[in-house]
């Protein structure tokens, strides 16, 4: 059970193991069933049925359902798994769907993030240049006609906690994405969560030396320019820090959020290198 949905396992009359998911209504989950139907169980959990009015999904259950977050393989192996999932998800035909446009969403985020930046500027003076740079990227990605890459069906939140192991006896093992927050837009958007969370690259003595080969791996596998991956990561990490400052007024939580500005600086340096 998460904070935005309730799930329970079950078995259908024909013996099919399933999961029933009831989602708290919110915009990010509105098109989850649409994306899962497009992916048809390829690199994502299979949608068996859904009820739009009740925000209910019936999904084929992954077995054993181990999270990639808990996998003990080396980081580059886990990153390779996530990148391969994205490579498959991005193949879905994006035309003719009703999912929101990443450009439109980015424009809205840009307006909100800029307002937040003005309110909290006194807390991030040492990182003002990087925050300004990230906000500029977010604004550029949200401009009408901004199409830095091909338009694909985005997962929207592919972090290691949203990837499950299924059919471990298969060769190679099958990993499936869950809990998409889908949009239509630039594939470079989808890399930041997994690059930042496959382990914590910012705990290494030289985070840039760790991040650079990881971004290069993703860039080669997906055909996305290195710089664009880093630009999206910078823009998204700035938006995330400002969201945390606005959402968690507790000073201790704000202190933790401000520590993430070191991540913003790393992504800005990579994007401009």
Coordinates of C-alpha atoms in Angstrom, one line a residue:
X1 CA 0.0 0.0 0.0
X2 CA 1.3 3.4 -0.9
X3 CA 0.2 7.0 -0.1
X4 CA -1.9 7.4 -3.3
X5 CA -3.3 3.9 -3.9
X6 CA -4.5 0.8 -2.2
X7 CA -3.6 -2.6 -3.6
X8 CA -4.5 -6.2 -2.7
X9 CA -3.6 -9.6 -4.3
X10 CA -6.2 -12.0 -5.6
X11 CA -6.8 -14.9 -7.9
X12 CA -9.3 -15.0 -10.8
X13 CA -11.7 -18.0 -11.3
X14 CA -9.3 -19.4 -14.0
X15 CA -6.4 -19.3 -11.5
X16 CA -4.8 -16.1 -12.9
X17 CA -2.9 -14.3 -10.1
X18 CA -4.0 -10.6 -10.0
X19 CA -3.6 -7.4 -8.1
X20 CA -6.5 -5.0 -7.6
X21 CA -5.4 -1.4 -7.4
X22 CA -7.7 1.4 -6.2
X23 CA -6.2 4.8 -6.7
X24 CA -6.9 8.1 -4.9
X25 CA -8.1 10.4 -7.7
X26 CA -5.3 12.7 -8.8
X27 CA -4.2 14.0 -12.2
X28 CA -0.9 12.1 -12.4
X29 CA -2.8 8.8 -12.3
X30 CA -5.6 9.7 -14.6
X31 CA -4.1 8.0 -17.7
X32 CA -2.4 5.1 -16.0
X33 CA -4.8 2.6 -17.6
X34 CA -4.3 4.2 -21.0
X35 CA -0.6 3.8 -20.9
X36 CA -0.7 0.2 -19.6
X37 CA -3.2 -0.7 -22.3
X38 CA -0.7 0.7 -24.9
X39 CA 2.2 -1.3 -23.5
X40 CA 0.2 -4.5 -23.5
X41 CA 2.3 -6.2 -20.8
X42 CA 5.6 -5.5 -22.6
X43 CA 8.0 -4.2 -20.0
X44 CA 5.1 -3.1 -17.8
X45 CA 2.5 -5.0 -15.7
X46 CA -0.4 -6.2 -17.8
X47 CA -3.7 -4.5 -17.5
X48 CA -6.5 -7.0 -17.5
X49 CA -9.4 -4.7 -16.8
X50 CA -10.2 -1.2 -15.3
X51 CA -13.0 1.0 -14.2
X52 CA -12.4 4.7 -14.9
X53 CA -15.2 6.0 -12.7
X54 CA -13.9 4.0 -9.6
X55 CA -10.2 4.6 -10.4
X56 CA -9.8 0.8 -10.3
X57 CA -7.2 -1.3 -12.1
X58 CA -7.1 -5.1 -12.4
X59 CA -3.5 -6.1 -13.1
X60 CA -1.8 -9.5 -13.7
X61 CA 0.4 -10.1 -10.6
X62 CA 4.2 -10.1 -11.1
X63 CA 5.9 -13.1 -9.4
X64 CA 7.8 -12.8 -7.1
X65 CA 7.4 -9.0 -7.4
X66 CA 10.8 -8.2 -6.0
X67 CA 11.7 -4.5 -6.3
X68 CA 14.7 -3.5 -8.3
X69 CA 15.3 -1.3 -5.3
X70 CA 16.1 -4.4 -3.3
X71 CA 18.3 -6.1 -6.0
X72 CA 21.9 -6.6 -5.1
X73 CA 23.4 -6.5 -8.6
X74 CA 26.0 -3.9 -9.3
X75 CA 24.6 -0.4 -10.1
X76 CA 25.4 -0.6 -13.8
X77 CA 23.5 -3.8 -14.1
X78 CA 20.4 -2.4 -12.4
X79 CA 20.7 0.8 -14.6
X80 CA 20.8 -1.4 -17.7
X81 CA 17.6 -3.1 -16.6
X82 CA 15.8 0.2 -16.2
X83 CA 17.1 1.6 -19.5
X84 CA 16.0 -1.6 -21.3
X85 CA 12.5 -1.1 -19.8
X86 CA 12.4 2.5 -21.0
X87 CA 13.6 1.4 -24.5
X88 CA 10.6 -0.9 -24.7
X89 CA 8.1 1.5 -23.2
X90 CA 9.1 4.3 -25.5
X91 CA 8.3 2.1 -28.6
X92 CA 4.5 2.4 -27.9
X93 CA 2.7 4.4 -30.5
X94 CA 1.9 7.8 -28.9
X95 CA -0.4 9.3 -31.6
X96 CA -4.1 9.4 -31.0
X97 CA -4.0 9.2 -27.2
X98 CA -5.5 11.6 -24.7
X99 CA -2.5 11.7 -22.4
X100 CA -1.2 15.1 -21.4
X101 CA 1.6 16.8 -23.2
X102 CA 4.9 17.1 -21.4
X103 CA 5.4 20.5 -22.9
X104 CA 2.1 21.7 -21.4
X105 CA 2.9 20.2 -18.0
X106 CA 6.4 21.7 -18.0
X107 CA 5.0 25.1 -18.7
X108 CA 2.7 24.8 -15.6
X109 CA 5.5 23.5 -13.5
X110 CA 7.7 26.4 -14.7
X111 CA 5.2 29.0 -13.5
X112 CA 4.8 27.3 -10.1
X113 CA 8.5 26.6 -9.6
X114 CA 9.4 30.3 -10.4
X115 CA 6.9 31.5 -7.8
X116 CA 8.3 29.1 -5.3
X117 CA 11.9 30.2 -6.1
X118 CA 11.0 33.8 -5.4
X119 CA 9.5 32.8 -2.0
X120 CA 12.4 30.7 -0.9
X121 CA 15.3 32.6 -2.5
X122 CA 16.7 33.5 0.9
X123 CA 17.4 29.8 1.6
X124 CA 19.5 28.9 -1.5
X125 CA 21.7 32.0 -2.1
X126 CA 24.8 29.8 -2.6
X127 CA 23.0 27.9 -5.4
X128 CA 21.2 30.8 -7.0
X129 CA 23.0 30.4 -10.4
X130 CA 22.2 26.7 -10.6
X131 CA 18.6 27.2 -9.6
X132 CA 18.2 30.0 -12.2
X133 CA 19.7 27.7 -14.8
X134 CA 17.4 24.8 -13.9
X135 CA 14.4 27.1 -14.0
X136 CA 15.4 28.4 -17.4
X137 CA 15.6 24.9 -18.7
X138 CA 12.2 24.0 -17.3
X139 CA 10.7 27.2 -19.0
X140 CA 12.4 26.3 -22.3
X141 CA 10.9 22.8 -22.2
X142 CA 7.5 24.3 -21.6
X143 CA 7.4 26.7 -24.5
X144 CA 4.9 26.1 -27.2
X145 CA 6.5 24.2 -30.0
X146 CA 9.4 23.0 -27.9
X147 CA 10.2 19.5 -29.2
X148 CA 13.8 18.7 -28.3
X149 CA 13.2 15.0 -29.0
X150 CA 10.7 12.5 -30.5
X151 CA 7.3 12.3 -28.9
X152 CA 6.9 9.0 -26.9
X153 CA 4.7 7.6 -24.2
X154 CA 6.6 8.4 -21.0
X155 CA 6.5 6.4 -17.8
X156 CA 6.9 9.6 -15.8
X157 CA 8.3 8.0 -12.6
X158 CA 10.6 5.1 -13.4
X159 CA 12.6 4.8 -10.2
X160 CA 13.9 1.5 -8.8
X161 CA 10.8 1.3 -6.5
X162 CA 8.6 1.1 -9.6
X163 CA 10.3 -1.9 -11.2
X164 CA 9.3 -5.4 -10.2
X165 CA 10.8 -8.8 -11.0
X166 CA 8.5 -11.3 -12.8
X167 CA 9.3 -14.8 -14.0
X168 CA 12.8 -15.0 -12.5
X169 CA 13.4 -18.4 -14.1
X170 CA 13.3 -16.9 -17.6
X171 CA 16.5 -16.0 -19.4
X172 CA 17.0 -13.1 -19.1
X173 CA 14.8 -12.4 -16.0
X174 CA 11.8 -10.3 -16.8
X175 CA 11.4 -6.9 -15.1
X176 CA 8.2 -4.9 -15.3
X177 CA 7.4 -1.2 -14.7
X178 CA 4.5 -0.3 -12.5
X179 CA 2.8 2.9 -11.4
X180 CA 3.3 5.1 -14.4
X181 CA 2.5 8.8 -14.4
X182 CA 2.2 8.9 -18.2
X183 CA 2.6 11.8 -20.6
X184 CA 3.5 12.3 -24.2
X185 CA 6.8 14.0 -24.7
X186 CA 10.6 13.9 -25.0
X187 CA 12.2 10.6 -23.9
X188 CA 15.0 12.4 -22.1
X189 CA 12.5 13.3 -19.4
X190 CA 12.3 9.7 -18.1
X191 CA 15.9 9.2 -17.1
X192 CA 16.4 11.4 -14.0
X193 CA 14.7 9.2 -11.3
X194 CA 16.6 6.0 -12.1
X195 CA 19.9 7.8 -12.7
X196 CA 19.6 9.5 -9.3
X197 CA 18.2 6.5 -7.4
X198 CA 19.7 3.3 -8.8
X199 CA 22.0 4.0 -5.8
X200 CA 23.0 7.4 -4.4
X201 CA 25.7 8.7 -6.8
X202 CA 25.9 11.9 -4.7
X203 CA 27.4 10.0 -1.8
X204 CA 30.5 9.1 -3.8
X205 CA 33.7 11.2 -3.4
X206 CA 33.3 12.4 -7.1
X207 CA 29.6 12.2 -8.1
X208 CA 30.4 13.5 -11.6
X209 CA 32.7 10.6 -12.3
X210 CA 29.9 8.3 -11.3
X211 CA 27.1 10.0 -13.2
X212 CA 28.9 10.6 -16.5
X213 CA 29.3 7.0 -17.5
X214 CA 25.8 6.2 -16.4
X215 CA 24.4 9.0 -18.5
X216 CA 26.6 7.8 -21.4
X217 CA 25.2 4.3 -21.0
X218 CA 21.6 5.6 -21.2
X219 CA 22.4 7.9 -24.1
X220 CA 23.9 5.1 -26.2
X221 CA 21.1 2.7 -25.4
X222 CA 18.2 5.1 -26.1
X223 CA 19.7 7.4 -28.7
X224 CA 19.1 10.5 -26.5
X225 CA 21.7 13.2 -26.5
X226 CA 23.9 13.2 -23.3
X227 CA 23.3 16.9 -22.7
X228 CA 19.5 16.6 -23.0
X229 CA 19.4 13.9 -20.4
X230 CA 21.4 16.1 -18.0
X231 CA 19.2 19.2 -18.8
X232 CA 16.1 17.3 -17.9
X233 CA 17.7 16.0 -14.8
X234 CA 18.7 19.5 -13.7
X235 CA 15.3 21.0 -14.5
X236 CA 13.5 18.2 -12.6
X237 CA 15.8 18.3 -9.6
X238 CA 15.3 22.0 -9.2
X239 CA 11.5 21.6 -9.4
X240 CA 11.8 18.8 -6.8
X241 CA 13.8 20.9 -4.4
X242 CA 11.4 23.8 -4.7
X243 CA 8.4 21.5 -4.3
X244 CA 9.9 20.1 -1.1
X245 CA 10.5 23.6 0.4
X246 CA 6.9 24.5 -0.3
X247 CA 5.4 21.3 0.8
X248 CA 7.3 20.6 4.0
X249 CA 7.5 23.7 6.2
X250 CA 9.3 21.8 8.9
X251 CA 12.8 23.3 9.2
X252 CA 14.4 19.9 9.5
X253 CA 12.8 18.7 6.2
X254 CA 13.7 22.0 4.5
X255 CA 17.3 21.4 5.5
X256 CA 17.2 18.0 3.9
X257 CA 15.7 19.5 0.8
X258 CA 18.4 22.1 0.5
X259 CA 21.1 19.4 0.6
X260 CA 19.6 18.2 -2.7
X261 CA 20.9 21.4 -4.3
X262 CA 24.3 19.7 -4.6
X263 CA 22.5 17.4 -7.0
X264 CA 21.3 20.4 -9.0
X265 CA 24.8 21.7 -9.2
X266 CA 26.1 18.3 -10.5
X267 CA 23.5 18.1 -13.2
X268 CA 24.1 21.7 -14.2
X269 CA 27.8 21.0 -14.5
X270 CA 27.2 17.9 -16.6
X271 CA 24.7 19.7 -18.9
X272 CA 27.1 22.5 -19.5
X273 CA 30.2 20.3 -19.9

